[in-house]
PDB file of C-alpha atoms and ligand atoms in Angstrom:
ATOM      1  CA  MET A   1     112.180  95.260  98.358  1.00  0.00           C
ATOM      2  CA  ARG A   2     114.526  93.458 100.734  1.00  0.00           C
ATOM      3  CA  LEU A   3     115.444  95.722 103.606  1.00  0.00           C
ATOM      4  CA  ILE A   4     116.732  95.713 107.128  1.00  0.00           C
ATOM      5  CA  LEU A   5     115.451  98.533 109.348  1.00  0.00           C
ATOM      6  CA  LEU A   6     117.906  99.486 112.033  1.00  0.00           C
ATOM      7  CA  GLY A   7     117.214 101.945 114.831  1.00  0.00           C
ATOM      8  CA  ALA A   8     116.770 102.381 118.564  1.00  0.00           C
ATOM      9  CA  PRO A   9     113.554 101.318 120.288  1.00  0.00           C
ATOM     10  CA  GLY A  10     111.036 104.053 119.496  1.00  0.00           C
ATOM     11  CA  ALA A  11     112.797 105.111 116.286  1.00  0.00           C
ATOM     12  CA  GLY A  12     109.649 104.202 114.346  1.00  0.00           C
ATOM     13  CA  LYS A  13     110.784 100.980 112.667  1.00  0.00           C
ATOM     14  CA  GLY A  14     107.348  99.397 113.021  1.00  0.00           C
ATOM     15  CA  THR A  15     105.465 102.347 111.556  1.00  0.00           C
ATOM     16  CA  VAL A  16     107.916 102.775 108.684  1.00  0.00           C
ATOM     17  CA  ALA A  17     107.839  99.033 107.932  1.00  0.00           C
ATOM     18  CA  LYS A  18     104.025  98.982 107.806  1.00  0.00           C
ATOM     19  CA  LEU A  19     103.942 101.955 105.417  1.00  0.00           C
ATOM     20  CA  LEU A  20     106.556 100.322 103.171  1.00  0.00           C
ATOM     21  CA  THR A  21     104.535  97.090 102.878  1.00  0.00           C
ATOM     22  CA  GLU A  22     101.638  99.063 101.415  1.00  0.00           C
ATOM     23  CA  PHE A  23     103.965 100.127  98.628  1.00  0.00           C
ATOM     24  CA  ASP A  24     104.859  96.823  96.924  1.00  0.00           C
ATOM     25  CA  GLY A  25     103.431  93.907  98.881  1.00  0.00           C
ATOM     26  CA  SER A  26     106.649  93.105 100.708  1.00  0.00           C
ATOM     27  CA  VAL A  27     105.957  91.604 104.133  1.00  0.00           C
ATOM     28  CA  GLN A  28     106.957  93.145 107.441  1.00  0.00           C
ATOM     29  CA  ILE A  29     108.830  90.699 109.634  1.00  0.00           C
ATOM     30  CA  SER A  30     108.983  91.982 113.192  1.00  0.00           C
ATOM     31  CA  THR A  31     110.719  89.650 115.626  1.00  0.00           C
ATOM     32  CA  GLY A  32     109.153  91.692 118.448  1.00  0.00           C
ATOM     33  CA  ASP A  33     105.629  91.032 117.094  1.00  0.00           C
ATOM     34  CA  ILE A  34     106.378  87.341 116.550  1.00  0.00           C
ATOM     35  CA  LEU A  35     107.678  87.028 120.120  1.00  0.00           C
ATOM     36  CA  ARG A  36     104.773  88.977 121.657  1.00  0.00           C
ATOM     37  CA  SER A  37     102.238  86.725 119.867  1.00  0.00           C
ATOM     38  CA  ALA A  38     104.102  83.659 121.132  1.00  0.00           C
ATOM     39  CA  VAL A  39     104.018  85.011 124.696  1.00  0.00           C
ATOM     40  CA  LYS A  40     100.294  85.713 124.402  1.00  0.00           C
ATOM     41  CA  GLU A  41      99.539  82.262 123.029  1.00  0.00           C
ATOM     42  CA  GLY A  42     101.728  80.654 125.686  1.00  0.00           C
ATOM     43  CA  THR A  43     103.754  78.593 123.191  1.00  0.00           C
ATOM     44  CA  ALA A  44     107.102  77.008 124.119  1.00  0.00           C
ATOM     45  CA  LEU A  45     108.866  79.887 122.381  1.00  0.00           C
ATOM     46  CA  GLY A  46     106.763  82.414 124.293  1.00  0.00           C
ATOM     47  CA  LYS A  47     107.574  80.790 127.628  1.00  0.00           C
ATOM     48  CA  LYS A  48     111.289  80.939 126.888  1.00  0.00           C
ATOM     49  CA  ALA A  49     111.142  84.573 125.724  1.00  0.00           C
ATOM     50  CA  LYS A  50     108.807  86.269 128.214  1.00  0.00           C
ATOM     51  CA  ASP A  51     111.164  87.067 131.106  1.00  0.00           C
ATOM     52  CA  TYR A  52     113.847  88.503 128.844  1.00  0.00           C
ATOM     53  CA  MET A  53     111.284  90.687 127.113  1.00  0.00           C
ATOM     54  CA  ASP A  54     109.624  92.014 130.264  1.00  0.00           C
ATOM     55  CA  ARG A  55     113.017  93.141 131.566  1.00  0.00           C
ATOM     56  CA  GLY A  56     113.864  94.788 128.261  1.00  0.00           C
ATOM     57  CA  ASP A  57     116.719  92.318 127.677  1.00  0.00           C
ATOM     58  CA  LEU A  58     117.388  90.627 124.360  1.00  0.00           C
ATOM     59  CA  VAL A  59     116.119  87.097 123.748  1.00  0.00           C
ATOM     60  CA  PRO A  60     119.018  84.648 123.079  1.00  0.00           C
ATOM     61  CA  ASP A  61     120.393  84.713 119.531  1.00  0.00           C
ATOM     62  CA  SER A  62     119.792  80.983 118.997  1.00  0.00           C
ATOM     63  CA  LEU A  63     116.019  81.364 119.555  1.00  0.00           C
ATOM     64  CA  ILE A  64     115.843  84.330 117.202  1.00  0.00           C
ATOM     65  CA  MET A  65     117.787  82.544 114.455  1.00  0.00           C
ATOM     66  CA  GLU A  66     115.478  79.528 114.694  1.00  0.00           C
ATOM     67  CA  ILE A  67     112.478  81.824 114.170  1.00  0.00           C
ATOM     68  CA  MET A  68     114.065  83.716 111.288  1.00  0.00           C
ATOM     69  CA  GLU A  69     115.404  80.710 109.437  1.00  0.00           C
ATOM     70  CA  ALA A  70     111.857  79.341 109.217  1.00  0.00           C
ATOM     71  CA  ARG A  71     110.201  82.707 108.604  1.00  0.00           C
ATOM     72  CA  LEU A  72     112.380  83.748 105.659  1.00  0.00           C
ATOM     73  CA  GLN A  73     111.507  80.530 103.834  1.00  0.00           C
ATOM     74  CA  GLU A  74     107.759  81.068 103.986  1.00  0.00           C
ATOM     75  CA  PRO A  75     106.203  81.732 100.569  1.00  0.00           C
ATOM     76  CA  ASP A  76     105.035  85.276 101.377  1.00  0.00           C
ATOM     77  CA  CYS A  77     108.681  86.389 101.549  1.00  0.00           C
ATOM     78  CA  GLN A  78     109.109  85.807  97.807  1.00  0.00           C
ATOM     79  CA  LYS A  79     107.761  89.278  97.011  1.00  0.00           C
ATOM     80  CA  GLY A  80     110.187  90.901  99.414  1.00  0.00           C
ATOM     81  CA  PHE A  81     110.464  91.618 103.114  1.00  0.00           C
ATOM     82  CA  ILE A  82     111.261  94.336 105.589  1.00  0.00           C
ATOM     83  CA  LEU A  83     113.125  93.154 108.668  1.00  0.00           C
ATOM     84  CA  ASP A  84     111.999  95.180 111.677  1.00  0.00           C
ATOM     85  CA  GLY A  85     113.925  94.526 114.887  1.00  0.00           C
ATOM     86  CA  PHE A  86     116.267  91.917 113.440  1.00  0.00           C
ATOM     87  CA  PRO A  87     119.244  91.546 113.423  1.00  0.00           C
ATOM     88  CA  ARG A  88     119.869  93.032 116.871  1.00  0.00           C
ATOM     89  CA  THR A  89     123.389  91.765 117.622  1.00  0.00           C
ATOM     90  CA  ILE A  90     126.593  91.158 115.660  1.00  0.00           C
ATOM     91  CA  PRO A  91     126.189  87.347 115.912  1.00  0.00           C
ATOM     92  CA  GLN A  92     122.639  87.655 114.505  1.00  0.00           C
ATOM     93  CA  ALA A  93     123.950  89.776 111.622  1.00  0.00           C
ATOM     94  CA  GLU A  94     126.691  87.233 110.881  1.00  0.00           C
ATOM     95  CA  ASP A  95     124.221  84.346 110.964  1.00  0.00           C
ATOM     96  CA  LEU A  96     121.790  86.285 108.786  1.00  0.00           C
ATOM     97  CA  ALA A  97     124.498  86.842 106.172  1.00  0.00           C
ATOM     98  CA  LYS A  98     125.092  83.078 106.053  1.00  0.00           C
ATOM     99  CA  LEU A  99     121.379  82.336 105.895  1.00  0.00           C
ATOM    100  CA  LEU A 100     120.775  84.818 103.051  1.00  0.00           C
ATOM    101  CA  ALA A 101     123.716  83.374 101.098  1.00  0.00           C
ATOM    102  CA  LYS A 102     122.284  79.885 101.556  1.00  0.00           C
ATOM    103  CA  LEU A 103     118.832  81.013 100.372  1.00  0.00           C
ATOM    104  CA  ASN A 104     120.382  83.036  97.539  1.00  0.00           C
ATOM    105  CA  ILE A 105     118.750  86.287  98.683  1.00  0.00           C
ATOM    106  CA  LYS A 106     120.302  89.721  98.190  1.00  0.00           C
ATOM    107  CA  LEU A 107     119.348  92.726 100.317  1.00  0.00           C
ATOM    108  CA  ASP A 108     118.771  96.189  98.831  1.00  0.00           C
ATOM    109  CA  PHE A 109     120.309  97.950 101.835  1.00  0.00           C
ATOM    110  CA  VAL A 110     120.148  98.502 105.575  1.00  0.00           C
ATOM    111  CA  ALA A 111     118.121 101.598 106.480  1.00  0.00           C
ATOM    112  CA  ASN A 112     119.360 103.141 109.702  1.00  0.00           C
ATOM    113  CA  LEU A 113     116.671 105.358 111.262  1.00  0.00           C
ATOM    114  CA  ASP A 114     118.448 108.065 113.193  1.00  0.00           C
ATOM    115  CA  VAL A 115     116.294 109.818 115.815  1.00  0.00           C
ATOM    116  CA  PRO A 116     117.462 112.190 118.598  1.00  0.00           C
ATOM    117  CA  ARG A 117     117.426 110.634 122.053  1.00  0.00           C
ATOM    118  CA  ASP A 118     114.923 113.072 123.620  1.00  0.00           C
ATOM    119  CA  VAL A 119     112.444 112.345 120.826  1.00  0.00           C
ATOM    120  CA  ILE A 120     112.899 108.610 121.411  1.00  0.00           C
ATOM    121  CA  LEU A 121     112.300 108.886 125.161  1.00  0.00           C
ATOM    122  CA  ASP A 122     109.173 110.956 124.680  1.00  0.00           C
ATOM    123  CA  ARG A 123     107.800 108.526 122.107  1.00  0.00           C
ATOM    124  CA  LEU A 124     108.392 105.426 124.205  1.00  0.00           C
ATOM    125  CA  THR A 125     106.638 106.715 127.294  1.00  0.00           C
ATOM    126  CA  THR A 126     103.598 107.964 125.352  1.00  0.00           C
ATOM    127  CA  ARG A 127     103.216 104.887 123.146  1.00  0.00           C
ATOM    128  CA  ARG A 128     100.127 102.679 123.245  1.00  0.00           C
ATOM    129  CA  THR A 129      99.632  99.477 121.280  1.00  0.00           C
ATOM    130  CA  CYS A 130      96.394  97.809 120.176  1.00  0.00           C
ATOM    131  CA  SER A 131      95.946  94.611 122.219  1.00  0.00           C
ATOM    132  CA  ASN A 132      94.437  92.738 119.263  1.00  0.00           C
ATOM    133  CA  PRO A 133      97.281  90.426 118.112  1.00  0.00           C
ATOM    134  CA  THR A 134      96.226  90.611 114.459  1.00  0.00           C
ATOM    135  CA  CYS A 135      96.116  94.439 114.542  1.00  0.00           C
ATOM    136  CA  GLN A 136      98.816  95.767 116.893  1.00  0.00           C
ATOM    137  CA  ALA A 137      98.269  99.334 115.676  1.00  0.00           C
ATOM    138  CA  ILE A 138     100.615 101.790 117.358  1.00  0.00           C
ATOM    139  CA  TYR A 139      99.311 105.030 118.900  1.00  0.00           C
ATOM    140  CA  ASN A 140     100.793 107.985 120.715  1.00  0.00           C
ATOM    141  CA  ILE A 141      98.677 109.597 123.427  1.00  0.00           C
ATOM    142  CA  LYS A 142      99.916 113.053 122.348  1.00  0.00           C
ATOM    143  CA  SER A 143     100.317 113.018 118.584  1.00  0.00           C
ATOM    144  CA  ASN A 144      98.176 110.097 117.383  1.00  0.00           C
ATOM    145  CA  PRO A 145      95.754 109.093 120.142  1.00  0.00           C
ATOM    146  CA  PRO A 146      93.378 106.111 120.126  1.00  0.00           C
ATOM    147  CA  LYS A 147      89.643 106.745 120.645  1.00  0.00           C
ATOM    148  CA  GLU A 148      88.640 108.671 123.762  1.00  0.00           C
ATOM    149  CA  ASP A 149      87.860 105.487 125.703  1.00  0.00           C
ATOM    150  CA  GLY A 150      91.300 104.130 124.820  1.00  0.00           C
ATOM    151  CA  THR A 151      90.128 101.700 122.148  1.00  0.00           C
ATOM    152  CA  CYS A 152      91.721 101.173 118.723  1.00  0.00           C
ATOM    153  CA  THR A 153      90.313 103.258 115.860  1.00  0.00           C
ATOM    154  CA  LEU A 154      90.824 100.325 113.482  1.00  0.00           C
ATOM    155  CA  CYS A 155      89.446  97.327 115.374  1.00  0.00           C
ATOM    156  CA  ASP A 156      87.862  98.614 118.638  1.00  0.00           C
ATOM    157  CA  HIS A 157      90.089  96.507 120.901  1.00  0.00           C
ATOM    158  CA  GLN A 158      91.590  98.194 123.964  1.00  0.00           C
ATOM    159  CA  THR A 159      95.004  99.829 123.513  1.00  0.00           C
ATOM    160  CA  ILE A 160      97.604  99.065 126.173  1.00  0.00           C
ATOM    161  CA  GLN A 161     101.023 100.088 127.407  1.00  0.00           C
ATOM    162  CA  ARG A 162     103.412  97.190 126.836  1.00  0.00           C
ATOM    163  CA  ASP A 163     105.052  95.459 129.852  1.00  0.00           C
ATOM    164  CA  ASP A 164     108.433  96.584 128.527  1.00  0.00           C
ATOM    165  CA  GLU A 165     107.326 100.223 128.430  1.00  0.00           C
ATOM    166  CA  THR A 166     107.789 100.937 132.118  1.00  0.00           C
ATOM    167  CA  GLU A 167     110.505 103.519 132.780  1.00  0.00           C
ATOM    168  CA  GLU A 168     112.928 100.906 134.101  1.00  0.00           C
ATOM    169  CA  ALA A 169     112.484  98.585 131.133  1.00  0.00           C
ATOM    170  CA  ILE A 170     112.745 101.483 128.690  1.00  0.00           C
ATOM    171  CA  THR A 171     116.070 102.596 130.193  1.00  0.00           C
ATOM    172  CA  ASN A 172     117.315  99.022 129.931  1.00  0.00           C
ATOM    173  CA  ARG A 173     116.152  98.673 126.310  1.00  0.00           C
ATOM    174  CA  LEU A 174     118.018 101.847 125.327  1.00  0.00           C
ATOM    175  CA  GLU A 175     121.191 100.669 127.098  1.00  0.00           C
ATOM    176  CA  THR A 176     120.907  97.285 125.437  1.00  0.00           C
ATOM    177  CA  TYR A 177     120.491  99.014 122.084  1.00  0.00           C
ATOM    178  CA  ASN A 178     123.644 101.112 122.560  1.00  0.00           C
ATOM    179  CA  LEU A 179     125.664  98.129 123.717  1.00  0.00           C
ATOM    180  CA  LYS A 180     124.485  95.315 121.443  1.00  0.00           C
ATOM    181  CA  THR A 181     122.686  96.785 118.425  1.00  0.00           C
ATOM    182  CA  ALA A 182     124.365 100.116 117.640  1.00  0.00           C
ATOM    183  CA  PRO A 183     127.578  98.258 116.617  1.00  0.00           C
ATOM    184  CA  LEU A 184     125.608  96.995 113.595  1.00  0.00           C
ATOM    185  CA  ILE A 185     125.862 100.518 112.151  1.00  0.00           C
ATOM    186  CA  GLY A 186     129.620  99.982 111.817  1.00  0.00           C
ATOM    187  CA  PHE A 187     129.169  96.379 110.689  1.00  0.00           C
ATOM    188  CA  TYR A 188     126.930  97.303 107.742  1.00  0.00           C
ATOM    189  CA  GLY A 189     128.729 100.585 107.065  1.00  0.00           C
ATOM    190  CA  LYS A 190     132.014  98.780 106.519  1.00  0.00           C
ATOM    191  CA  ILE A 191     130.523  96.515 103.844  1.00  0.00           C
ATOM    192  CA  GLY A 192     128.821  99.446 102.108  1.00  0.00           C
ATOM    193  CA  MET A 193     125.261  98.345 102.870  1.00  0.00           C
ATOM    194  CA  LEU A 194     124.201 101.151 105.219  1.00  0.00           C
ATOM    195  CA  LYS A 195     122.056 104.182 104.435  1.00  0.00           C
ATOM    196  CA  THR A 196     121.227 106.514 107.326  1.00  0.00           C
ATOM    197  CA  PHE A 197     117.976 108.511 107.379  1.00  0.00           C
ATOM    198  CA  LEU A 198     117.399 111.321 109.841  1.00  0.00           C
ATOM    199  CA  SER A 199     113.946 110.215 110.841  1.00  0.00           C
ATOM    200  CA  LEU A 200     111.548 112.630 112.528  1.00  0.00           C
ATOM    201  CA  SER A 201     108.423 111.851 110.531  1.00  0.00           C
ATOM    202  CA  SER A 202     107.649 108.295 109.422  1.00  0.00           C
ATOM    203  CA  LYS A 203     106.032 109.518 106.201  1.00  0.00           C
ATOM    204  CA  ASP A 204     109.095 111.528 105.160  1.00  0.00           C
ATOM    205  CA  THR A 205     111.356 108.620 106.005  1.00  0.00           C
ATOM    206  CA  VAL A 206     109.260 106.262 103.885  1.00  0.00           C
ATOM    207  CA  ALA A 207     109.488 108.695 100.964  1.00  0.00           C
ATOM    208  CA  ASP A 208     113.280 108.941 101.411  1.00  0.00           C
ATOM    209  CA  ILE A 209     113.652 105.146 101.539  1.00  0.00           C
ATOM    210  CA  LYS A 210     111.564 104.752  98.369  1.00  0.00           C
ATOM    211  CA  LYS A 211     113.794 107.300  96.616  1.00  0.00           C
ATOM    212  CA  ALA A 212     116.910 105.426  97.719  1.00  0.00           C
ATOM    213  CA  LEU A 213     115.424 102.156  96.437  1.00  0.00           C
ATOM    214  CA  LYS A 214     114.907 103.658  92.982  1.00  0.00           C
ATOM    215  CA  ALA A 215     118.383 105.196  92.824  1.00  0.00           C
TER     216      ALA A 215
HETATM  217  P1  ADP B   1     111.583  97.760 120.416  1.00  0.00           P
HETATM  218  O1  ADP B   1     112.356  97.892 119.134  1.00  0.00           O
HETATM  219  O2  ADP B   1     110.548  98.784 120.563  1.00  0.00           O
HETATM  220  O3  ADP B   1     112.442  97.576 121.647  1.00  0.00           O
HETATM  221  P2  ADP B   1     110.589  95.121 119.583  1.00  0.00           P
HETATM  222  O4  ADP B   1     109.136  94.996 119.428  1.00  0.00           O
HETATM  223  O5  ADP B   1     111.434  95.101 118.374  1.00  0.00           O
HETATM  224  O6  ADP B   1     110.777  96.424 120.454  1.00  0.00           O
HETATM  225  O7  ADP B   1     111.127  93.986 120.564  1.00  0.00           O
HETATM  226  C1  ADP B   1     110.595  93.763 121.843  1.00  0.00           C
HETATM  227  C2  ADP B   1     111.470  92.810 122.635  1.00  0.00           C
HETATM  228  O8  ADP B   1     111.537  91.543 121.948  1.00  0.00           O
HETATM  229  C3  ADP B   1     112.915  93.232 122.783  1.00  0.00           C
HETATM  230  O9  ADP B   1     113.092  94.080 123.881  1.00  0.00           O
HETATM  231  C4  ADP B   1     113.610  91.882 122.971  1.00  0.00           C
HETATM  232  O10 ADP B   1     113.425  91.390 124.268  1.00  0.00           O
HETATM  233  C5  ADP B   1     112.842  90.986 122.032  1.00  0.00           C
HETATM  234  N1  ADP B   1     113.429  90.952 120.662  1.00  0.00           N
HETATM  235  C6  ADP B   1     112.853  91.381 119.510  1.00  0.00           C
HETATM  236  N2  ADP B   1     113.661  91.187 118.452  1.00  0.00           N
HETATM  237  C7  ADP B   1     114.783  90.616 118.939  1.00  0.00           C
HETATM  238  C8  ADP B   1     116.005  90.166 118.357  1.00  0.00           C
HETATM  239  N3  ADP B   1     116.240  90.280 117.030  1.00  0.00           N
HETATM  240  N4  ADP B   1     116.939  89.635 119.175  1.00  0.00           N
HETATM  241  C9  ADP B   1     116.740  89.496 120.498  1.00  0.00           C
HETATM  242  N5  ADP B   1     115.618  89.897 121.112  1.00  0.00           N
HETATM  243  C10 ADP B   1     114.637  90.449 120.353  1.00  0.00           C
HETATM  244 ZN1   ZN B   2      93.448  97.447 116.655  1.00  0.00          ZN
END
């Protein structure tokens, strides 16, 4: 499958993407995960991105396009890919369209995960992420907690609250989403590529997306 997942922070893009990869071997490409690894490793990219990310601001489009142009040409993308957190702005979407045309790649559709705002807020403040960069499992202290001592059930590393999950950064991320990313709903709707899924449970959403892929 070749999909874009669209949705506010906390809409469950990461969880849905992971479940979809188990289905047909498509790879999940999360620009957020790529950037967080770069920050952790202290690479040049990470140094450029860190301050934007900690504030909950978007990283400049040019940096993101550099990452994605290289990433989409890696061999593991041949089987398919699920874009999680990209594109995030109209310029990114326009550049992606050019890049896909150049690489002769056609998308199935853009899946817009629609989640009520109160659900989003609750999810973001209760989210914990495994600190192991190769795991990054996502937990929720209410509905899907890590082990009692706060460690990951999959790899035993400590789970943490991300720097951009303070209340201030969360508010900023949601505002940034409304301002910069939500316009993509219209962008993809106009060209007939958008499918919207009311998304309260990741499992149901995955089932709905699979159905839409077959149709
Ligand atoms: P969420 O969707 O939960 O906000 P992500 O993990 O997708 O988080 O992204 C974390 C941060 O990484 C964003 O707040 C932003 O600073 C940066 N980022 C990720 N993807 C992009 C992108 N496509 N364009 C610009 N910045 C991005
Ligand atoms: Zn883990």
